[in-house]
Amino acid sequence: MPRSPELPWTPAETKRLMSHAEVVAALRDKVEKGTATKEEVERFGKAVLALDKAIKDKEREAGHSPDTILAEDREGNEIRFDLAELRRQWVDFYKTNNLSDVLTDDGGRDTIPSNITLTPEQIDLLKAKAKEGYTRAVIIPAGIEKHLQALKENLTDGYEKDRNNKPILTFLSSNVSPSFPDNIITTDTNRKDKAYIILTNPNESLLPNSKNKTADELMSEFQSLGFSGLTLADFFIEERRHFNETGKHLIDGSVEWSWLLASRDSASRVLDAGWRPGSLLVGVGSGVSGDRDPALGARPSVVFVLET
């Protein structure tokens, strides 16, 4: 069977590959004509699957797989977005953090597509934004809005303990608390109830020069730049991932705070969030979209909605 000359096959790999190919070649005619025995059909099917898996595994390893997107960061260094590996990592993240329930819907269907693919337009956008520094890919399961309580409890509650050795819980302001969790609204209808990837910049907490701007101003600016704001679910998830990776919190409230431009409370106030170092907790508040503050900016993301 022909194979790509670009792939660096070892002699042992070549031998295994050819053994599968020989079985396929020997039995294909009988299977297609319907004269193969049950055992021969099973051998043929197993060989086809093994051959396909061997080639895809090698392509992924070499960076030629359709699952792998090659891009460059700001410095021109190569970055590989292996979509299959990303899926594995994020499924493991949710399971490790006691969030297995977010991985299936009420009908038992996967909330993250088993085979993640991006359109050519999405791939072009991913490469362009990676060049701008947006290299952290976060996979958000479909229907995540239904799991805000579980996200809070398992991701942002209990970073620290109080003097009585009890976990310090995430703070919800008097504006947010009556709406949480069931009446927090995701304003981006394109991604509501759908799985999606957000691409963020791990080295910049807020969009530069976004402080002291209203949510209204920033939503218009983000749209012109190809960005979206975070939802509350996005924030809970990335906050924990960022802390796990760096030992630091995503938004340091001693110097800045972030609008969550894609989430509103039941009174249509825009959410905001950050780490409160004085209180040793994550805090979530909200304000009218025309408010501004010298420390309040917004964290941008690039959203790639996934088709199931």
Short mmCIF file of N, CA, C and O in Angstrom, two decimals, residues 26 50 58 61 77-78 93 109-110 116 119 126 131 134 137 146 159 180-181 188 191 194 244 256 278 285 287:
data_model
loop_
_atom_site.label_atom_id
_atom_site.label_comp_id
_atom_site.label_asym_id
_atom_site.label_seq_id
_atom_site.Cartn_x
_atom_site.Cartn_y
_atom_site.Cartn_z
N ALA A 26 -4.81 -9.36 0.20
CA ALA A 26 -5.14 -10.77 -0.05
C ALA A 26 -6.64 -11.03 0.04
O ALA A 26 -7.17 -11.90 -0.66
N ALA A 50 -6.38 -1.41 11.62
CA ALA A 50 -5.01 -1.31 12.11
C ALA A 50 -4.14 -0.50 11.17
O ALA A 50 -3.29 0.30 11.60
N LYS A 58 1.11 7.90 12.83
CA LYS A 58 2.40 8.39 12.31
C LYS A 58 2.26 9.80 11.76
O LYS A 58 3.15 10.64 11.93
N GLU A 61 2.16 12.13 14.69
CA GLU A 61 3.50 12.27 15.26
C GLU A 61 4.37 13.21 14.42
O GLU A 61 5.15 14.00 14.94
N ASN A 77 8.10 30.87 16.58
CA ASN A 77 8.28 29.48 16.98
C ASN A 77 7.08 28.65 16.56
O ASN A 77 5.94 29.11 16.64
N GLU A 78 7.34 27.42 16.13
CA GLU A 78 6.26 26.54 15.70
C GLU A 78 5.41 26.10 16.88
O GLU A 78 5.92 25.75 17.94
N PHE A 93 -9.02 16.81 32.21
CA PHE A 93 -9.15 17.94 33.13
C PHE A 93 -10.50 17.91 33.84
O PHE A 93 -10.58 18.05 35.06
N ARG A 109 -25.28 11.69 25.51
CA ARG A 109 -24.42 12.01 24.35
C ARG A 109 -23.23 12.85 24.79
O ARG A 109 -23.32 13.67 25.70
N ASP A 110 -22.09 12.64 24.10
CA ASP A 110 -20.89 13.40 24.40
C ASP A 110 -21.14 14.89 24.16
O ASP A 110 -21.73 15.28 23.14
N ILE A 116 -12.86 16.19 16.64
CA ILE A 116 -12.90 17.65 16.52
C ILE A 116 -12.25 18.08 15.21
O ILE A 116 -11.10 17.71 14.92
N THR A 119 -13.10 24.27 10.37
CA THR A 119 -13.26 24.63 8.96
C THR A 119 -12.00 25.34 8.47
O THR A 119 -11.19 25.83 9.29
N LEU A 126 -7.31 30.76 13.48
CA LEU A 126 -6.48 30.23 14.56
C LEU A 126 -5.01 30.58 14.32
O LEU A 126 -4.30 31.02 15.23
N LYS A 131 -0.36 33.91 15.98
CA LYS A 131 0.73 34.83 15.66
C LYS A 131 0.67 36.08 16.54
O LYS A 131 1.68 36.74 16.78
N TYR A 134 -2.13 34.35 20.91
CA TYR A 134 -3.27 33.60 21.45
C TYR A 134 -3.02 32.11 21.20
O TYR A 134 -3.40 31.56 20.16
N ALA A 137 -5.44 26.92 24.16
CA ALA A 137 -6.71 26.41 23.65
C ALA A 137 -7.46 25.73 24.79
O ALA A 137 -6.95 24.81 25.43
N LYS A 146 -25.32 24.98 32.21
CA LYS A 146 -26.14 24.25 33.19
C LYS A 146 -25.31 23.78 34.40
O LYS A 146 -25.88 23.23 35.35
N TYR A 159 -9.65 27.68 47.26
CA TYR A 159 -8.22 27.87 47.00
C TYR A 159 -7.44 27.97 48.31
O TYR A 159 -6.35 27.46 48.45
N PHE A 180 -27.49 33.50 40.36
CA PHE A 180 -26.61 32.35 40.24
C PHE A 180 -27.25 31.11 40.85
O PHE A 180 -27.79 31.17 41.96
N PRO A 181 -27.17 29.94 40.18
CA PRO A 181 -26.51 29.71 38.89
C PRO A 181 -27.45 29.73 37.68
O PRO A 181 -27.00 29.82 36.55
N ASP A 188 -23.69 35.47 23.95
CA ASP A 188 -23.23 35.05 22.62
C ASP A 188 -24.07 33.85 22.18
O ASP A 188 -23.82 32.72 22.56
N ARG A 191 -22.60 30.46 20.46
CA ARG A 191 -21.98 29.35 21.20
C ARG A 191 -22.86 28.77 22.29
O ARG A 191 -22.49 27.77 22.92
N LYS A 194 -23.59 24.93 22.70
CA LYS A 194 -22.70 24.25 21.75
C LYS A 194 -21.31 24.09 22.36
O LYS A 194 -20.90 24.90 23.20
N ASN A 244 -3.28 26.04 37.72
CA ASN A 244 -2.58 24.75 37.68
C ASN A 244 -1.27 24.84 36.93
O ASN A 244 -0.28 24.20 37.28
N GLU A 256 -5.90 44.77 38.80
CA GLU A 256 -6.83 44.82 37.67
C GLU A 256 -8.01 43.89 37.91
O GLU A 256 -8.00 43.06 38.83
N GLY A 278 -6.57 40.15 49.00
CA GLY A 278 -6.80 40.50 50.40
C GLY A 278 -7.73 39.54 51.11
O GLY A 278 -7.61 39.31 52.32
N GLY A 285 -18.67 39.82 40.35
CA GLY A 285 -19.62 40.90 40.52
C GLY A 285 -20.29 41.22 39.20
O GLY A 285 -20.17 40.47 38.23
N GLY A 287 -21.95 44.89 36.80
CA GLY A 287 -22.20 46.32 36.73
C GLY A 287 -22.91 46.66 35.43
O GLY A 287 -22.94 45.86 34.49
#
